[in-house]
Amino acid sequence: MSYSEIEVAEQSPGTPKPAVRLLEVTEDQAGQRLDNFVHRLLGDLPRSRIYRVIRKGEVRVNGHRAGPDTRLQAHDKVRIPPVKVRPASEVGRPSSQLLESIREAVVYSNDNLLVIDKPAGIAVHGGSGVSFGAIEALRALRPGESLELVHRLDRDTSGILLVARNTRTLRTVHALLREGAFEKRYLALVKGKWELGRKRIDVPLRTDLRVGGERTVRADASGKPSLSEFRPVQFYGKRATLMEVTIYTGRTHQIRVHAEHAGHPVAGDDKYGDKEFNAQLKTLGLNRMFLHAQSVSFHWPNGGEFSVNTPLSPELASTIDQLTAEKTVGR
């Protein structure tokens, strides 16, 4: 059964509540995350609501509860609960400012992928108090296309965000991600002089929800396997170190928590960072987290390499320039 055959009827006063639906995953849909599958069906619902119905067990796969990141297989049976979908006229549209920011952030495209140099402060999708994110803006800008996020970035992280332009590409790149054949590198400025050399941090991470629904992550043996590799690029005395970080798993807040676990929190990180260090860098004009998704590369299964990189934003580059100037003066 294709998506075009599965539509959620809009409700009006007096319209009966929709019934539970049991949908079979097609070959084309195989490999998708459960949350993306449900979102395609119930796209007028906020992401936060979609996650809630999944985590409450209202959405089931083959009769069992499943997490939002569950990868669906062909012929899986997915239970979709009855939900009320707002009429399209009430859904709204991303602001003109967000639309323009995302329009300008598209740095590359081909028949398979869009590459976005996502600005810090923009969520990748709506939810958690944000009505619209980068993907909703892209869909509004390109209404005739079927666009899906290949991966995610924290709201306060800038840099490369890949968006698939068709289901085949989404499945292919997701398979590369699962196989570890997808290389993602970041630049991060961390507190202090990093004296650990090239360091692989293999520490499980556990995601918890605090009061009010705020999500936080901590190093914990009961968490999911998480692997990052940190390599120092430039030292700024004992004050800070610019690091290149390669991640081999894609856990929430992975780099930030691994950096903090190593005793070198990321600059400007309000959740896991050092308040005094952050305040010092604010005097240099750093008013955001210094974490940038610099490059992504992989090989297509049928041959050919895909590689893209983006430079630091002017704000981050300015911080580096000032730290360099301070180091030079201090010699």
mmCIF file of C-alpha atoms in Angstrom:
data_model
loop_
_atom_site.group_PDB
_atom_site.id
_atom_site.type_symbol
_atom_site.label_atom_id
_atom_site.label_comp_id
_atom_site.label_asym_id
_atom_site.label_seq_id
_atom_site.Cartn_x
_atom_site.Cartn_y
_atom_site.Cartn_z
ATOM 1 C CA MET A 1 0.000 0.000 0.000
ATOM 2 C CA SER A 2 1.522 3.325 -1.056
ATOM 3 C CA TYR A 3 1.341 6.648 0.729
ATOM 4 C CA SER A 4 -0.961 7.990 -1.958
ATOM 5 C CA GLU A 5 -3.489 5.344 -0.952
ATOM 6 C CA ILE A 6 -3.330 6.266 2.730
ATOM 7 C CA GLU A 7 -4.820 9.639 3.547
ATOM 8 C CA VAL A 8 -6.075 11.010 6.861
ATOM 9 C CA ALA A 9 -9.419 12.623 6.322
ATOM 10 C CA GLU A 10 -9.887 16.106 7.711
ATOM 11 C CA GLN A 11 -12.503 16.350 10.413
ATOM 12 C CA SER A 12 -15.308 18.810 10.726
ATOM 13 C CA PRO A 13 -17.961 19.087 13.445
ATOM 14 C CA GLY A 14 -19.998 15.897 13.481
ATOM 15 C CA THR A 15 -17.416 13.865 11.580
ATOM 16 C CA PRO A 16 -16.913 10.438 13.207
ATOM 17 C CA LYS A 17 -13.540 9.831 14.799
ATOM 18 C CA PRO A 18 -11.307 7.904 12.370
ATOM 19 C CA ALA A 19 -10.817 4.206 13.081
ATOM 20 C CA VAL A 20 -7.598 2.380 13.896
ATOM 21 C CA ARG A 21 -5.700 1.494 10.711
ATOM 22 C CA LEU A 22 -3.315 -1.383 10.131
ATOM 23 C CA LEU A 23 -0.892 -0.617 7.302
ATOM 24 C CA GLU A 24 1.611 -2.899 5.617
ATOM 25 C CA VAL A 25 5.059 -1.463 4.867
ATOM 26 C CA THR A 26 5.891 -1.692 1.171
ATOM 27 C CA GLU A 27 9.293 -2.466 -0.345
ATOM 28 C CA ASP A 28 9.724 1.228 -1.181
ATOM 29 C CA GLN A 29 9.003 2.255 2.406
ATOM 30 C CA ALA A 30 11.317 -0.330 4.003
ATOM 31 C CA GLY A 31 14.242 1.125 5.933
ATOM 32 C CA GLN A 32 12.381 4.221 7.156
ATOM 33 C CA ARG A 33 12.318 5.170 10.813
ATOM 34 C CA LEU A 34 8.954 4.643 12.456
ATOM 35 C CA ASP A 35 8.585 8.333 13.362
ATOM 36 C CA ASN A 36 9.156 9.374 9.738
ATOM 37 C CA PHE A 37 6.668 6.766 8.495
ATOM 38 C CA VAL A 38 3.987 8.050 10.875
ATOM 39 C CA HIS A 39 4.820 11.676 10.120
ATOM 40 C CA ARG A 40 4.242 11.118 6.417
ATOM 41 C CA LEU A 41 0.767 9.853 7.273
ATOM 42 C CA LEU A 42 -0.086 12.365 9.974
ATOM 43 C CA GLY A 43 2.020 15.295 8.820
ATOM 44 C CA ASP A 44 -0.409 17.895 10.106
ATOM 45 C CA LEU A 45 0.275 16.749 13.670
ATOM 46 C CA PRO A 46 3.168 18.368 15.562
ATOM 47 C CA ARG A 47 6.234 16.178 15.834
ATOM 48 C CA SER A 48 5.906 16.267 19.617
ATOM 49 C CA ARG A 49 2.423 14.712 19.342
ATOM 50 C CA ILE A 50 3.693 12.012 16.968
ATOM 51 C CA TYR A 51 6.494 11.074 19.373
ATOM 52 C CA ARG A 52 3.975 11.005 22.216
ATOM 53 C CA VAL A 53 1.596 8.540 20.536
ATOM 54 C CA ILE A 54 4.547 6.307 19.620
ATOM 55 C CA ARG A 55 6.054 6.336 23.115
ATOM 56 C CA LYS A 56 2.637 5.692 24.714
ATOM 57 C CA GLY A 57 2.395 2.516 22.632
ATOM 58 C CA GLU A 58 -0.539 3.710 20.526
ATOM 59 C CA VAL A 59 1.535 3.044 17.405
ATOM 60 C CA ARG A 60 2.590 -0.600 17.180
ATOM 61 C CA VAL A 61 4.718 -2.639 14.796
ATOM 62 C CA ASN A 62 3.646 -6.243 14.288
ATOM 63 C CA GLY A 63 1.577 -5.981 17.444
ATOM 64 C CA HIS A 64 4.420 -4.752 19.651
ATOM 65 C CA ARG A 65 5.501 -1.403 21.057
ATOM 66 C CA ALA A 66 8.361 0.209 19.137
ATOM 67 C CA GLY A 67 10.544 3.275 19.556
ATOM 68 C CA PRO A 68 10.552 6.285 17.195
ATOM 69 C CA ASP A 69 13.905 5.181 15.727
ATOM 70 C CA THR A 70 12.749 1.649 14.853
ATOM 71 C CA ARG A 71 13.683 0.770 11.266
ATOM 72 C CA LEU A 72 10.719 -0.690 9.394
ATOM 73 C CA GLN A 73 11.023 -3.751 7.188
ATOM 74 C CA ALA A 74 8.959 -4.671 4.146
ATOM 75 C CA HIS A 75 5.648 -6.323 5.116
ATOM 76 C CA ASP A 76 5.752 -5.053 8.716
ATOM 77 C CA LYS A 77 2.250 -4.280 9.988
ATOM 78 C CA VAL A 78 2.003 -0.808 11.545
ATOM 79 C CA ARG A 79 -0.956 0.128 13.735
ATOM 80 C CA ILE A 80 -1.942 3.797 13.338
ATOM 81 C CA PRO A 81 -4.236 5.027 16.125
ATOM 82 C CA PRO A 82 -7.282 7.209 15.523
ATOM 83 C CA VAL A 83 -6.193 10.850 15.774
ATOM 84 C CA LYS A 84 -7.811 14.141 14.970
ATOM 85 C CA VAL A 85 -5.967 15.994 12.193
ATOM 86 C CA ARG A 86 -6.367 19.736 11.873
ATOM 87 C CA PRO A 87 -7.729 21.094 8.603
ATOM 88 C CA ALA A 88 -4.991 22.343 6.296
ATOM 89 C CA SER A 89 -6.259 25.909 6.748
ATOM 90 C CA GLU A 90 -5.353 25.729 10.456
ATOM 91 C CA VAL A 91 -1.924 24.168 10.098
ATOM 92 C CA GLY A 92 -0.126 27.400 9.285
ATOM 93 C CA ARG A 93 3.068 28.020 7.369
ATOM 94 C CA PRO A 94 6.684 28.715 8.309
ATOM 95 C CA SER A 95 7.496 32.400 8.706
ATOM 96 C CA SER A 96 8.907 34.323 5.764
ATOM 97 C CA GLN A 97 12.122 34.785 7.773
ATOM 98 C CA LEU A 98 12.542 31.021 8.251
ATOM 99 C CA LEU A 99 11.722 30.351 4.598
ATOM 100 C CA GLU A 100 14.328 32.857 3.429
ATOM 101 C CA SER A 101 16.967 31.504 5.846
ATOM 102 C CA ILE A 102 16.486 27.973 4.548
ATOM 103 C CA ARG A 103 16.329 29.100 0.921
ATOM 104 C CA GLU A 104 19.726 30.771 1.342
ATOM 105 C CA ALA A 105 21.094 27.767 3.267
ATOM 106 C CA VAL A 106 20.786 25.342 0.324
ATOM 107 C CA VAL A 107 24.404 25.030 -0.823
ATOM 108 C CA TYR A 108 24.174 22.038 -3.174
ATOM 109 C CA SER A 109 21.591 19.846 -4.877
ATOM 110 C CA ASN A 110 21.424 16.993 -7.352
ATOM 111 C CA ASP A 111 18.687 14.557 -8.325
ATOM 112 C CA ASN A 112 19.108 12.639 -5.071
ATOM 113 C CA LEU A 113 20.066 15.046 -2.306
ATOM 114 C CA LEU A 114 19.812 18.586 -1.015
ATOM 115 C CA VAL A 115 22.661 19.891 1.152
ATOM 116 C CA ILE A 116 21.722 22.523 3.720
ATOM 117 C CA ASP A 117 24.259 24.599 5.646
ATOM 118 C CA LYS A 118 21.876 24.863 8.592
ATOM 119 C CA PRO A 119 22.229 28.006 10.685
ATOM 120 C CA ALA A 120 22.472 27.620 14.455
ATOM 121 C CA GLY A 121 19.182 28.261 16.238
ATOM 122 C CA ILE A 122 16.977 26.580 13.627
ATOM 123 C CA ALA A 123 15.530 23.169 14.512
ATOM 124 C CA VAL A 124 15.692 20.459 11.857
ATOM 125 C CA HIS A 125 11.956 19.791 12.331
ATOM 126 C CA GLY A 126 8.992 21.054 14.330
ATOM 127 C CA GLY A 127 8.306 19.763 17.824
ATOM 128 C CA SER A 128 9.416 20.420 21.419
ATOM 129 C CA GLY A 129 7.912 23.901 21.404
ATOM 130 C CA VAL A 130 8.929 24.723 17.826
ATOM 131 C CA SER A 131 6.158 24.760 15.218
ATOM 132 C CA PHE A 132 8.394 24.581 12.150
ATOM 133 C CA GLY A 133 11.954 23.595 11.358
ATOM 134 C CA ALA A 134 14.221 23.252 8.352
ATOM 135 C CA ILE A 135 12.358 20.321 6.797
ATOM 136 C CA GLU A 136 8.953 22.019 7.032
ATOM 137 C CA ALA A 137 10.426 25.145 5.440
ATOM 138 C CA LEU A 138 11.951 23.089 2.621
ATOM 139 C CA ARG A 139 8.648 21.347 1.961
ATOM 140 C CA ALA A 140 6.909 24.714 1.822
ATOM 141 C CA LEU A 141 9.534 26.002 -0.619
ATOM 142 C CA ARG A 142 9.364 22.835 -2.754
ATOM 143 C CA PRO A 143 5.738 21.656 -2.498
ATOM 144 C CA GLY A 144 6.005 19.243 -5.416
ATOM 145 C CA GLU A 145 8.860 17.220 -3.915
ATOM 146 C CA SER A 146 9.010 14.308 -1.488
ATOM 147 C CA LEU A 147 11.665 15.462 0.988
ATOM 148 C CA GLU A 148 12.914 13.535 4.038
ATOM 149 C CA LEU A 149 15.699 14.207 6.537
ATOM 150 C CA VAL A 150 18.633 11.830 6.144
ATOM 151 C CA HIS A 151 19.926 12.621 9.646
ATOM 152 C CA ARG A 152 19.529 15.263 12.348
ATOM 153 C CA LEU A 153 21.476 18.070 14.012
ATOM 154 C CA ASP A 154 20.900 19.710 17.363
ATOM 155 C CA ARG A 155 19.058 22.995 17.079
ATOM 156 C CA ASP A 156 22.117 24.940 18.275
ATOM 157 C CA THR A 157 24.547 23.098 15.972
ATOM 158 C CA SER A 158 25.293 24.610 12.572
ATOM 159 C CA GLY A 159 26.472 22.946 9.408
ATOM 160 C CA ILE A 160 25.705 20.179 6.957
ATOM 161 C CA LEU A 161 22.223 18.693 6.922
ATOM 162 C CA LEU A 162 21.332 16.203 4.169
ATOM 163 C CA VAL A 163 17.802 15.864 2.800
ATOM 164 C CA ALA A 164 16.789 13.003 0.493
ATOM 165 C CA ARG A 165 14.707 13.895 -2.550
ATOM 166 C CA ASN A 166 13.283 10.397 -3.042
ATOM 167 C CA THR A 167 12.628 7.237 -1.051
ATOM 168 C CA ARG A 168 15.290 5.223 -2.871
ATOM 169 C CA THR A 169 18.009 7.661 -1.835
ATOM 170 C CA LEU A 170 16.718 7.772 1.749
ATOM 171 C CA ARG A 171 16.899 3.980 2.027
ATOM 172 C CA THR A 172 20.359 3.846 0.447
ATOM 173 C CA VAL A 173 21.929 6.469 2.703
ATOM 174 C CA HIS A 174 20.221 5.097 5.816
ATOM 175 C CA ALA A 175 21.748 1.700 5.001
ATOM 176 C CA LEU A 176 25.181 3.367 4.769
ATOM 177 C CA LEU A 177 24.574 4.995 8.158
ATOM 178 C CA ARG A 178 23.698 1.643 9.730
ATOM 179 C CA GLU A 179 26.781 0.025 8.196
ATOM 180 C CA GLY A 180 29.108 2.767 9.456
ATOM 181 C CA ALA A 181 30.019 3.772 5.899
ATOM 182 C CA PHE A 182 28.910 7.382 6.366
ATOM 183 C CA GLU A 183 31.577 9.756 7.714
ATOM 184 C CA LYS A 184 30.509 12.880 9.611
ATOM 185 C CA ARG A 185 33.087 15.320 10.958
ATOM 186 C CA TYR A 186 32.524 18.303 13.201
ATOM 187 C CA LEU A 187 34.568 21.226 14.483
ATOM 188 C CA ALA A 188 34.163 21.999 18.182
ATOM 189 C CA LEU A 189 35.868 24.488 20.455
ATOM 190 C CA VAL A 190 36.326 22.986 23.907
ATOM 191 C CA LYS A 191 37.432 24.288 27.269
ATOM 192 C CA GLY A 192 41.075 24.029 28.285
ATOM 193 C CA LYS A 193 44.148 22.490 26.703
ATOM 194 C CA TRP A 194 43.305 19.037 25.357
ATOM 195 C CA GLU A 195 46.178 16.778 26.416
ATOM 196 C CA LEU A 196 44.615 13.420 25.510
ATOM 197 C CA GLY A 197 45.963 13.338 21.947
ATOM 198 C CA ARG A 198 43.808 11.583 19.375
ATOM 199 C CA LYS A 199 41.174 10.033 21.604
ATOM 200 C CA ARG A 200 38.346 7.601 20.883
ATOM 201 C CA ILE A 201 35.594 7.960 23.465
ATOM 202 C CA ASP A 202 33.518 4.782 23.625
ATOM 203 C CA VAL A 203 31.002 5.614 26.347
ATOM 204 C CA PRO A 204 27.315 4.576 26.312
ATOM 205 C CA LEU A 205 24.807 7.415 26.477
ATOM 206 C CA ARG A 206 21.384 7.376 28.083
ATOM 207 C CA THR A 207 18.633 9.835 27.240
ATOM 208 C CA ASP A 208 16.302 10.916 30.042
ATOM 209 C CA LEU A 209 13.388 13.321 30.270
ATOM 210 C CA ARG A 210 13.446 15.915 33.013
ATOM 211 C CA VAL A 211 10.420 17.582 34.556
ATOM 212 C CA GLY A 212 8.623 19.575 31.872
ATOM 213 C CA GLY A 213 9.760 17.280 29.076
ATOM 214 C CA GLU A 214 13.279 18.719 28.735
ATOM 215 C CA ARG A 215 15.577 16.084 27.256
ATOM 216 C CA THR A 216 18.982 15.487 28.757
ATOM 217 C CA VAL A 217 21.683 12.901 28.040
ATOM 218 C CA ARG A 218 24.281 11.406 30.349
ATOM 219 C CA ALA A 219 27.082 8.873 30.230
ATOM 220 C CA ASP A 220 25.679 5.669 31.683
ATOM 221 C CA ALA A 221 26.502 1.966 31.321
ATOM 222 C CA SER A 222 22.801 1.281 30.697
ATOM 223 C CA GLY A 223 22.735 3.630 27.706
ATOM 224 C CA LYS A 224 23.162 2.987 23.990
ATOM 225 C CA PRO A 225 26.644 2.342 22.538
ATOM 226 C CA SER A 226 28.190 5.653 21.462
ATOM 227 C CA LEU A 227 31.558 6.234 19.815
ATOM 228 C CA SER A 228 33.294 9.526 18.986
ATOM 229 C CA GLU A 229 36.876 10.289 17.989
ATOM 230 C CA PHE A 230 38.420 13.617 19.046
ATOM 231 C CA ARG A 231 41.527 15.066 17.381
ATOM 232 C CA PRO A 232 43.081 18.380 18.441
ATOM 233 C CA VAL A 233 43.513 20.853 15.569
ATOM 234 C CA GLN A 234 44.728 24.017 17.276
ATOM 235 C CA PHE A 235 45.604 24.970 20.853
ATOM 236 C CA TYR A 236 44.912 28.410 22.325
ATOM 237 C CA GLY A 237 47.154 28.194 25.362
ATOM 238 C CA LYS A 238 45.432 26.643 28.352
ATOM 239 C CA ARG A 239 42.199 28.440 27.551
ATOM 240 C CA ALA A 240 40.695 26.413 24.704
ATOM 241 C CA THR A 241 41.331 23.828 21.976
ATOM 242 C CA LEU A 242 39.798 23.553 18.521
ATOM 243 C CA MET A 243 38.881 19.902 17.909
ATOM 244 C CA GLU A 244 37.891 17.848 14.902
ATOM 245 C CA VAL A 245 35.360 15.237 15.969
ATOM 246 C CA THR A 246 34.303 12.203 13.949
ATOM 247 C CA ILE A 247 31.200 10.384 15.148
ATOM 248 C CA TYR A 248 30.560 6.711 14.470
ATOM 249 C CA THR A 249 27.141 6.656 16.112
ATOM 250 C CA GLY A 250 24.471 9.335 16.012
ATOM 251 C CA ARG A 251 23.169 9.658 19.555
ATOM 252 C CA THR A 252 21.396 12.743 20.836
ATOM 253 C CA HIS A 253 23.912 15.351 22.107
ATOM 254 C CA GLN A 254 26.701 12.796 21.578
ATOM 255 C CA ILE A 255 29.645 15.142 21.002
ATOM 256 C CA ARG A 256 28.559 17.506 23.751
ATOM 257 C CA VAL A 257 28.231 14.790 26.390
ATOM 258 C CA HIS A 258 31.404 12.968 25.344
ATOM 259 C CA ALA A 259 33.350 16.254 25.474
ATOM 260 C CA GLU A 260 31.998 17.001 28.935
ATOM 261 C CA HIS A 261 32.788 13.431 30.014
ATOM 262 C CA ALA A 262 36.417 13.991 28.922
ATOM 263 C CA GLY A 263 36.584 17.137 31.060
ATOM 264 C CA HIS A 264 36.553 19.529 28.099
ATOM 265 C CA PRO A 265 32.987 20.801 27.560
ATOM 266 C CA VAL A 266 32.015 22.509 24.317
ATOM 267 C CA ALA A 267 32.176 26.315 24.333
ATOM 268 C CA GLY A 268 28.810 28.047 24.566
ATOM 269 C CA ASP A 269 26.949 24.880 25.572
ATOM 270 C CA ASP A 270 24.291 26.014 28.049
ATOM 271 C CA LYS A 271 23.213 22.463 28.965
ATOM 272 C CA TYR A 272 26.477 20.535 29.457
ATOM 273 C CA GLY A 273 29.055 23.344 29.367
ATOM 274 C CA ASP A 274 31.024 25.405 31.871
ATOM 275 C CA LYS A 275 29.286 28.659 32.798
ATOM 276 C CA GLU A 276 32.467 30.587 33.596
ATOM 277 C CA PHE A 277 34.157 29.482 30.354
ATOM 278 C CA ASN A 278 31.050 30.396 28.367
ATOM 279 C CA ALA A 279 30.961 33.834 29.991
ATOM 280 C CA GLN A 280 34.617 34.426 29.068
ATOM 281 C CA LEU A 281 33.969 33.619 25.412
ATOM 282 C CA LYS A 282 30.912 35.870 25.343
ATOM 283 C CA THR A 283 33.327 38.752 25.803
ATOM 284 C CA LEU A 284 34.821 37.645 22.462
ATOM 285 C CA GLY A 285 31.389 37.779 20.853
ATOM 286 C CA LEU A 286 30.494 34.063 21.039
ATOM 287 C CA ASN A 287 26.760 33.972 21.736
ATOM 288 C CA ARG A 288 26.070 30.421 20.560
ATOM 289 C CA MET A 289 27.450 26.927 20.952
ATOM 290 C CA PHE A 290 30.698 26.329 19.071
ATOM 291 C CA LEU A 291 29.783 23.110 17.293
ATOM 292 C CA HIS A 292 29.714 22.919 13.499
ATOM 293 C CA ALA A 293 29.002 19.945 11.223
ATOM 294 C CA GLN A 294 31.881 20.528 8.841
ATOM 295 C CA SER A 295 31.862 17.599 6.402
ATOM 296 C CA VAL A 296 29.976 14.522 5.246
ATOM 297 C CA SER A 297 31.304 11.870 2.881
ATOM 298 C CA PHE A 298 30.398 8.371 1.696
ATOM 299 C CA HIS A 299 30.580 6.113 -1.369
ATOM 300 C CA TRP A 300 27.432 5.285 -3.297
ATOM 301 C CA PRO A 301 26.900 1.490 -3.477
ATOM 302 C CA ASN A 302 26.882 1.608 -7.285
ATOM 303 C CA GLY A 303 30.121 3.603 -7.408
ATOM 304 C CA GLY A 304 31.144 7.210 -6.987
ATOM 305 C CA GLU A 305 31.982 9.302 -3.936
ATOM 306 C CA PHE A 306 29.847 11.960 -2.321
ATOM 307 C CA SER A 307 31.706 14.553 -0.270
ATOM 308 C CA VAL A 308 30.706 18.009 0.915
ATOM 309 C CA ASN A 309 32.039 20.487 3.475
ATOM 310 C CA THR A 310 31.055 23.904 4.774
ATOM 311 C CA PRO A 311 33.149 26.641 6.425
ATOM 312 C CA LEU A 312 32.651 28.057 9.898
ATOM 313 C CA SER A 313 30.058 30.799 10.206
ATOM 314 C CA PRO A 314 31.389 34.369 10.552
ATOM 315 C CA GLU A 315 30.647 34.352 14.298
ATOM 316 C CA LEU A 316 32.641 31.167 14.922
ATOM 317 C CA ALA A 317 35.458 32.262 12.608
ATOM 318 C CA SER A 318 35.652 35.588 14.446
ATOM 319 C CA THR A 319 36.004 33.783 17.780
ATOM 320 C CA ILE A 320 38.917 31.752 16.388
ATOM 321 C CA ASP A 321 40.562 34.910 15.036
ATOM 322 C CA GLN A 322 40.352 36.592 18.437
ATOM 323 C CA LEU A 323 41.704 33.556 20.281
ATOM 324 C CA THR A 324 44.571 33.413 17.788
ATOM 325 C CA ALA A 325 45.312 37.114 18.311
ATOM 326 C CA GLU A 326 45.311 36.652 22.100
ATOM 327 C CA LYS A 327 47.725 33.714 21.771
ATOM 328 C CA THR A 328 50.057 35.753 19.556
ATOM 329 C CA VAL A 329 50.062 38.724 21.937
ATOM 330 C CA GLY A 330 50.721 36.434 24.885
ATOM 331 C CA ARG A 331 53.924 35.022 23.431
#
